[in-house]
JSON list of C-alpha atoms in Angstrom, two decimals:
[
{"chain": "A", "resi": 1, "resn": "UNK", "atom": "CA", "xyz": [-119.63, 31.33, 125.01]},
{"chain": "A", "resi": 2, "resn": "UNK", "atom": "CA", "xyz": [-117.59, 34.29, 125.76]},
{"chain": "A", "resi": 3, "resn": "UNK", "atom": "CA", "xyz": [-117.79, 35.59, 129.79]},
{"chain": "A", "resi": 4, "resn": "UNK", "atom": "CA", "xyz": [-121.32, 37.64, 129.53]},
{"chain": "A", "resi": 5, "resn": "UNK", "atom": "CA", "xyz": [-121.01, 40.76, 131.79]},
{"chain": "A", "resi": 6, "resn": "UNK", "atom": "CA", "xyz": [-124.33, 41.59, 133.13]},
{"chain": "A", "resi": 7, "resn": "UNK", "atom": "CA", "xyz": [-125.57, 44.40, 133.88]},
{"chain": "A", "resi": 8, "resn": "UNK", "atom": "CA", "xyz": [-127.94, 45.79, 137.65]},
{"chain": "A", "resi": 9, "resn": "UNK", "atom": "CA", "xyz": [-130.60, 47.64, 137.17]},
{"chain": "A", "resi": 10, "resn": "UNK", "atom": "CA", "xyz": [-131.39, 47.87, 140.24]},
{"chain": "A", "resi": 11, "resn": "UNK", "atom": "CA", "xyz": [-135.02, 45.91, 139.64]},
{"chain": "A", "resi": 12, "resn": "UNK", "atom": "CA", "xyz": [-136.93, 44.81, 142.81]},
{"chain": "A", "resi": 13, "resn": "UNK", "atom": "CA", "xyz": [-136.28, 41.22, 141.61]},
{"chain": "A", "resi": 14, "resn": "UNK", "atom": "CA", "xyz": [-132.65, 42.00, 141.96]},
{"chain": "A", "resi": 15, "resn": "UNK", "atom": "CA", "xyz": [-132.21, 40.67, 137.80]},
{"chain": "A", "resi": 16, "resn": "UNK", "atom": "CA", "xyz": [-129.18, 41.31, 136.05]},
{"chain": "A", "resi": 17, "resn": "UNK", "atom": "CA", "xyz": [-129.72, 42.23, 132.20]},
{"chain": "A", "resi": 18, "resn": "UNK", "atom": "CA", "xyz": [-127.35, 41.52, 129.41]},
{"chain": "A", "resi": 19, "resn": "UNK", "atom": "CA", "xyz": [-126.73, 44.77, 127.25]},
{"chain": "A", "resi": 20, "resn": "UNK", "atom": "CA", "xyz": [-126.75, 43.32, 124.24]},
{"chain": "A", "resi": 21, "resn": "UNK", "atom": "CA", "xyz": [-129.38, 40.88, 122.01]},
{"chain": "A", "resi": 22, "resn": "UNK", "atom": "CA", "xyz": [-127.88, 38.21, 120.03]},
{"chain": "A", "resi": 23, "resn": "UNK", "atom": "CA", "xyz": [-127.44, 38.97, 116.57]},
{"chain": "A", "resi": 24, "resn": "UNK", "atom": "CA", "xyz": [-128.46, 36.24, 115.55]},
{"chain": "A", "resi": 25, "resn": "UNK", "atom": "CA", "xyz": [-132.59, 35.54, 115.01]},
{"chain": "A", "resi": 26, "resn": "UNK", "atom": "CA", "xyz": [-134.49, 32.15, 116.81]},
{"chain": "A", "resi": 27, "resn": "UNK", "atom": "CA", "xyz": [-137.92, 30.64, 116.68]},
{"chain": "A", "resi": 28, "resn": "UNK", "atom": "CA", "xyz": [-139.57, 30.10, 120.05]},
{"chain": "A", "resi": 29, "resn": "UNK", "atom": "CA", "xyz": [-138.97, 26.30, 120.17]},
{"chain": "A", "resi": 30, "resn": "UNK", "atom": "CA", "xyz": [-135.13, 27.44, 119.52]},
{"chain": "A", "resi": 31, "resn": "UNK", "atom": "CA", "xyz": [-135.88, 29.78, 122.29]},
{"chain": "A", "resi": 32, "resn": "UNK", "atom": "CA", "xyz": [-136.93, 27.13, 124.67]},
{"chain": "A", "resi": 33, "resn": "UNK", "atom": "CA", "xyz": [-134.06, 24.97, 124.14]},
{"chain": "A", "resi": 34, "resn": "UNK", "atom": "CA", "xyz": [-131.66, 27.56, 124.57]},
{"chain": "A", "resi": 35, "resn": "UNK", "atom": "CA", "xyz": [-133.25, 28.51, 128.03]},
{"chain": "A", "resi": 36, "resn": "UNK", "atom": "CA", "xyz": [-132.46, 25.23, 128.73]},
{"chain": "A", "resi": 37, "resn": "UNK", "atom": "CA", "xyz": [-129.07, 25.86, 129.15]},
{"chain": "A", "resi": 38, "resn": "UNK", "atom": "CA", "xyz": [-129.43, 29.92, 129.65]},
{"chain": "A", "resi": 39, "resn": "UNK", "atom": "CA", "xyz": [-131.01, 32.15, 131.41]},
{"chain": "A", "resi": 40, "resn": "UNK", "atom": "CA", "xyz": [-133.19, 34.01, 129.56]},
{"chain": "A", "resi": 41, "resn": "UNK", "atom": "CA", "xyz": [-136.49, 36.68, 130.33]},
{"chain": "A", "resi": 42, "resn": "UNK", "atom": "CA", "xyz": [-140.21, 35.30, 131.03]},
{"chain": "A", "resi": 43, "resn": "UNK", "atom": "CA", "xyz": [-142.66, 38.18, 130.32]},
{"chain": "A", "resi": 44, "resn": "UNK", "atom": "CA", "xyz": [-143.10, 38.84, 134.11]},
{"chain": "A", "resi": 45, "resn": "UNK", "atom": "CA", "xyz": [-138.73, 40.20, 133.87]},
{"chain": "A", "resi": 46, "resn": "UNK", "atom": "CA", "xyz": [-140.41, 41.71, 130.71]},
{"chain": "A", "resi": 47, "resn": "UNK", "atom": "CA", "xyz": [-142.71, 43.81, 132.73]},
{"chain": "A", "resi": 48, "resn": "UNK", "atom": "CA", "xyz": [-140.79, 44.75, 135.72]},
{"chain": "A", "resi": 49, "resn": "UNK", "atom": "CA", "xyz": [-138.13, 46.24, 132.91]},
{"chain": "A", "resi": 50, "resn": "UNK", "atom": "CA", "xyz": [-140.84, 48.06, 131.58]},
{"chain": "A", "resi": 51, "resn": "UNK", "atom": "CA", "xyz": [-142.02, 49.22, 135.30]},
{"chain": "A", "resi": 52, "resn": "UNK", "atom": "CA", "xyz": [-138.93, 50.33, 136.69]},
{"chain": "A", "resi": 53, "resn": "UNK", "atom": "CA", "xyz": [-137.18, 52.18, 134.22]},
{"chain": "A", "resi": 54, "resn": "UNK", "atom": "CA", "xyz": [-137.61, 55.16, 131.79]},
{"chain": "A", "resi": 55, "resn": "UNK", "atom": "CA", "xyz": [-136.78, 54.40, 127.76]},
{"chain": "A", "resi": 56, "resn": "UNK", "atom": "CA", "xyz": [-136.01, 56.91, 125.05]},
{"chain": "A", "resi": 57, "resn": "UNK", "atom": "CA", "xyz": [-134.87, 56.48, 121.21]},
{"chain": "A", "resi": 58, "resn": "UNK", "atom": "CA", "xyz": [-131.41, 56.85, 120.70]},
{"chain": "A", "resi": 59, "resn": "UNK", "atom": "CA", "xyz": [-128.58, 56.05, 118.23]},
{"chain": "A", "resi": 60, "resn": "UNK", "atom": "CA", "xyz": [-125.76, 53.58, 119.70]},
{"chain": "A", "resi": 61, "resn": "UNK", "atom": "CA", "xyz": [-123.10, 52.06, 117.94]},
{"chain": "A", "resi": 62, "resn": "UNK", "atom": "CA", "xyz": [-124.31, 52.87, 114.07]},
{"chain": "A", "resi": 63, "resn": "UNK", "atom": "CA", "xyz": [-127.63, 51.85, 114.82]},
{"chain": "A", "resi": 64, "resn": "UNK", "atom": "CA", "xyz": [-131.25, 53.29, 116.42]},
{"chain": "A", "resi": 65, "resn": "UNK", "atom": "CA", "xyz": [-132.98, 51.77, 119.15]},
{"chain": "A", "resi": 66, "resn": "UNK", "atom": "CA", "xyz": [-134.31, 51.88, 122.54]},
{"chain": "A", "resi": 67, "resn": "UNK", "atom": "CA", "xyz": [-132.76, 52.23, 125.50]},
{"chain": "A", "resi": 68, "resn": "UNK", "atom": "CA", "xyz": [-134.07, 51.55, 129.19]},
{"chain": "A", "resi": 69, "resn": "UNK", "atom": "CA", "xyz": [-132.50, 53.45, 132.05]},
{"chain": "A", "resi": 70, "resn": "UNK", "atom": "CA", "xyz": [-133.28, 52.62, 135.66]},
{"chain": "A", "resi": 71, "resn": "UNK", "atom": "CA", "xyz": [-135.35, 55.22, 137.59]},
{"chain": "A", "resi": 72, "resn": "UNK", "atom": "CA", "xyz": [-132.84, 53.39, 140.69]},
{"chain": "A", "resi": 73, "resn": "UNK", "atom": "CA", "xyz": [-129.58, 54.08, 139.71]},
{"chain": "A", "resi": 74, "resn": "UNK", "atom": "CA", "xyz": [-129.28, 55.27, 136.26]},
{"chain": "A", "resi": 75, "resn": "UNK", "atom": "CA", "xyz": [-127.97, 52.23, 134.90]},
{"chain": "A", "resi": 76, "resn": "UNK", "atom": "CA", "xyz": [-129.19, 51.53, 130.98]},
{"chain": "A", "resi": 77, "resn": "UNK", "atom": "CA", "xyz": [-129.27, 48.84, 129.11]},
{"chain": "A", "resi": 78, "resn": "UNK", "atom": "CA", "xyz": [-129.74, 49.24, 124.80]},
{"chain": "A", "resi": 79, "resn": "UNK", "atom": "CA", "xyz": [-132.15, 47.07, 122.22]},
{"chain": "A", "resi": 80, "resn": "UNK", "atom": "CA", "xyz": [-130.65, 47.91, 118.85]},
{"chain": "A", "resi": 81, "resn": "UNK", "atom": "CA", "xyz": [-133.30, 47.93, 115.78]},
{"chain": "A", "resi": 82, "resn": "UNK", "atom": "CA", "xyz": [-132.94, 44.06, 114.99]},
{"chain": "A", "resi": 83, "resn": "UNK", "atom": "CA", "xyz": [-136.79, 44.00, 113.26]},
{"chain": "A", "resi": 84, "resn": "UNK", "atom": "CA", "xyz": [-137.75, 40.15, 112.81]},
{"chain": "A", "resi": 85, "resn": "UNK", "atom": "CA", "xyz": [-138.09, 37.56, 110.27]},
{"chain": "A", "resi": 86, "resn": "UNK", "atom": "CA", "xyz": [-141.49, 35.99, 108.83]},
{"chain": "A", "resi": 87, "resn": "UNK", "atom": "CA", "xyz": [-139.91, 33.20, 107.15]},
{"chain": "A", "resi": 88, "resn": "UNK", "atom": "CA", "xyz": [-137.30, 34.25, 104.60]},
{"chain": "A", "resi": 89, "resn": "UNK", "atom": "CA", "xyz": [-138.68, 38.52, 104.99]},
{"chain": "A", "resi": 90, "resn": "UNK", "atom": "CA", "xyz": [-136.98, 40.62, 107.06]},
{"chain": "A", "resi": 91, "resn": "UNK", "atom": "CA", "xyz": [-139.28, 43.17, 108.42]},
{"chain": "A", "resi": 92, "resn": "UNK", "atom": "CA", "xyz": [-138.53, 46.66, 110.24]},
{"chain": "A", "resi": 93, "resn": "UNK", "atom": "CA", "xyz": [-135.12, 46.17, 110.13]},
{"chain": "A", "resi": 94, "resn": "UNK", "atom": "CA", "xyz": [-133.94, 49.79, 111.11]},
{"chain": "A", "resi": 95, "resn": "UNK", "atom": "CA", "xyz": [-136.97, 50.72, 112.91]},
{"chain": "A", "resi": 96, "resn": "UNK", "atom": "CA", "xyz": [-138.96, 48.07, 115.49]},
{"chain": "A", "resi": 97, "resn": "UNK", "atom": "CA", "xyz": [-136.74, 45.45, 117.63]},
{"chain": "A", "resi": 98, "resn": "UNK", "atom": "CA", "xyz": [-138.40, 42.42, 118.79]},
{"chain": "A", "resi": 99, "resn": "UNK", "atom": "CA", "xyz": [-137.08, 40.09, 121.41]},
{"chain": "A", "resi": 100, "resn": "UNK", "atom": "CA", "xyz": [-138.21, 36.52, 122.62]},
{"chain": "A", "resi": 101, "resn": "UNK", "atom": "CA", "xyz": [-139.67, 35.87, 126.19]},
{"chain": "A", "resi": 102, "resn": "UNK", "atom": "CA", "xyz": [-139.92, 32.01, 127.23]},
{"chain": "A", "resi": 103, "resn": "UNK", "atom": "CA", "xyz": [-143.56, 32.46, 128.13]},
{"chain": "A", "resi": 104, "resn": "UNK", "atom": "CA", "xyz": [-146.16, 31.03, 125.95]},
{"chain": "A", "resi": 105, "resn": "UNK", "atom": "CA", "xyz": [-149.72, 32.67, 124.95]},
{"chain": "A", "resi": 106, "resn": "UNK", "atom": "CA", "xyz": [-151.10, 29.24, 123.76]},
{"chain": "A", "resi": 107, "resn": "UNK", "atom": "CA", "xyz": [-149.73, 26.59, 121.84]},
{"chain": "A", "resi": 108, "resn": "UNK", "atom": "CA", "xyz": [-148.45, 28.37, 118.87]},
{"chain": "A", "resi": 109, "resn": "UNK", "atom": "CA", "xyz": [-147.99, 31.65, 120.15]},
{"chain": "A", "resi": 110, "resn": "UNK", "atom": "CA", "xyz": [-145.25, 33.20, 122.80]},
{"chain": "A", "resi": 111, "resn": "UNK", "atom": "CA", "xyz": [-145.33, 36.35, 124.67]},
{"chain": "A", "resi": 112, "resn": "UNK", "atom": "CA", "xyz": [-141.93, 38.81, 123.62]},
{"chain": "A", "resi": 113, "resn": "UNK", "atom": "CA", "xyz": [-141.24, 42.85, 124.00]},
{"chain": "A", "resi": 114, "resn": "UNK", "atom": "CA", "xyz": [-141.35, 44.97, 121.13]},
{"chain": "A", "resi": 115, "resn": "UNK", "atom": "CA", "xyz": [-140.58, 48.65, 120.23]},
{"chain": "A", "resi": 116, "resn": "UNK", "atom": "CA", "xyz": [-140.95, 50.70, 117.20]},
{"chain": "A", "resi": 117, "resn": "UNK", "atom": "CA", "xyz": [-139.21, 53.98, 116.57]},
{"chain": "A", "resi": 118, "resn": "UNK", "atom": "CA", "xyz": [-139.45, 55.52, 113.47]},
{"chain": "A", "resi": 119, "resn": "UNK", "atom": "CA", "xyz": [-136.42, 57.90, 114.05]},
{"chain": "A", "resi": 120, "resn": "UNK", "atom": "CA", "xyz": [-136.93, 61.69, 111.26]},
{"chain": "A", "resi": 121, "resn": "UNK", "atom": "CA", "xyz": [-133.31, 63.33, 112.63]},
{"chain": "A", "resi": 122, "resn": "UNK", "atom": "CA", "xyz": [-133.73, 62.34, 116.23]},
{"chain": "A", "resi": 123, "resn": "UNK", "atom": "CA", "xyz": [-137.16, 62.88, 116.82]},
{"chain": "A", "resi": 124, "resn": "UNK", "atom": "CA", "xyz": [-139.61, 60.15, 117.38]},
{"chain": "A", "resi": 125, "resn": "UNK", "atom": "CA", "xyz": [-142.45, 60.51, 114.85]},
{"chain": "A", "resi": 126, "resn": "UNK", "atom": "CA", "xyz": [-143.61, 57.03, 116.26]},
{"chain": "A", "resi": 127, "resn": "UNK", "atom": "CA", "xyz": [-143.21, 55.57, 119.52]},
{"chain": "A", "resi": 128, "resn": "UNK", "atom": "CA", "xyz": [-144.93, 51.93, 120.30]},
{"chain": "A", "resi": 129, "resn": "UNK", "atom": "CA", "xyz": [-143.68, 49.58, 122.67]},
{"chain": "A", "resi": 130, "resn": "UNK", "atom": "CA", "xyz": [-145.11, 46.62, 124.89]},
{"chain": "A", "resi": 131, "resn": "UNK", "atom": "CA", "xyz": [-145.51, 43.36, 125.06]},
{"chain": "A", "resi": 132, "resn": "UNK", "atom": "CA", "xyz": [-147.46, 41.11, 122.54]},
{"chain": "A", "resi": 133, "resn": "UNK", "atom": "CA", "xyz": [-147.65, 37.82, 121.31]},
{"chain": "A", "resi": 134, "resn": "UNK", "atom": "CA", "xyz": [-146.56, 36.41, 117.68]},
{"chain": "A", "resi": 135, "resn": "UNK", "atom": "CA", "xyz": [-146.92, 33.04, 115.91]},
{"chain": "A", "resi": 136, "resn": "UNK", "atom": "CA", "xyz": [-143.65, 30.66, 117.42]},
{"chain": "A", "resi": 137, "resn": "UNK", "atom": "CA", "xyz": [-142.13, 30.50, 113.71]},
{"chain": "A", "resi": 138, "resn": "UNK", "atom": "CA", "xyz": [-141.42, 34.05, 113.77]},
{"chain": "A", "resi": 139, "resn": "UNK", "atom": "CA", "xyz": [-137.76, 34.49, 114.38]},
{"chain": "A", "resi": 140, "resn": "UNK", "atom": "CA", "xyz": [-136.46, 37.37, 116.26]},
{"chain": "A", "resi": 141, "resn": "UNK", "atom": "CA", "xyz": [-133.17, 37.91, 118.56]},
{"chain": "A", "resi": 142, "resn": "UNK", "atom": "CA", "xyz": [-133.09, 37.01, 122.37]},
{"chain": "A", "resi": 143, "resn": "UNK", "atom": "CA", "xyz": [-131.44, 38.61, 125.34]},
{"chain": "A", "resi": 144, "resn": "UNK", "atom": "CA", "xyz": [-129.74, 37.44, 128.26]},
{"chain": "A", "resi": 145, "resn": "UNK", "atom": "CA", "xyz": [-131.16, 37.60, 132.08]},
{"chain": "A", "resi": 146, "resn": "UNK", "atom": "CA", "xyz": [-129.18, 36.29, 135.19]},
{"chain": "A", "resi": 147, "resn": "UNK", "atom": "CA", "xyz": [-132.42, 35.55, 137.68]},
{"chain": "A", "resi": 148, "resn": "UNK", "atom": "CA", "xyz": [-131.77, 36.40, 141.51]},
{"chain": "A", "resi": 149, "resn": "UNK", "atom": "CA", "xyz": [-132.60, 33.07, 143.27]}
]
């Protein structure tokens, strides 16, 4: 893999966050193998994203999304529109990005972060994000974390 460059929020943990998901789409039990080898977010990073920075709609490289800049230093970090796939359906493409934590809700569900923006000529006309759960067959892109230990 090519030499990630992270980026620092500025988070209490002292996290580093990839600015860029994977274009390509996982299950959860590809998700868990994969943090295996890399570091990627629980729900808790999830949540202190969420807590320490501000996120608008915006339009980045060709596509919409979301993106999440540090009340600390300014610093932002972008979640293109990926949308998700339920078996062979691809679903919100251009307007909801989903991305993978590597907690669990029970045995066949995992936690990740999702967004929708419905973008009518830069304005939101929807504006949903959080975290949730979704069956662990789902497949939706992931997102690098380097973990301060």
């Amino acid at each position: 893999m090519e030499r990630l460059k992270y980026k620092n929020l500025q988070l209490p943990s002292g996290n580093l966050w990839l600015n860029k998901v994977t274009d390509e789409y996982y299950d959860f039990n590809d998700v868990i193998e994969l943090s295996k080898e890399y570091e990627l977010p629980t729900i808790e990073d999830f949540k202190e994203l969420l807590d320490n920075t501000d996120s608008e709609v915006c339009y980045e490289n060709g596509v919409y999304g979301r993106k999440f800049t540090s009340k600390h230093n300014g610093v932002s970090i972008f979640f293109p529109h990926t949308g998700y796939f339920e078996g062979e359906r691809h679903w919100h493409k251009d307007t909801c990005a989903s991305v993978w934590s590597t907690t669990e809700f029970d045995k066949n569900n995992a936690y990740y972060l999702t967004f929708y923006s419905l973008p009518d000529i830069g304005v939101e006309k929807h504006n949903g994000f959080g975290i949730s759960y979704f069956p662990n067959s789902i497949k939706m892109p992931i997102i690098f974390i380097q973990h301060k230990n």
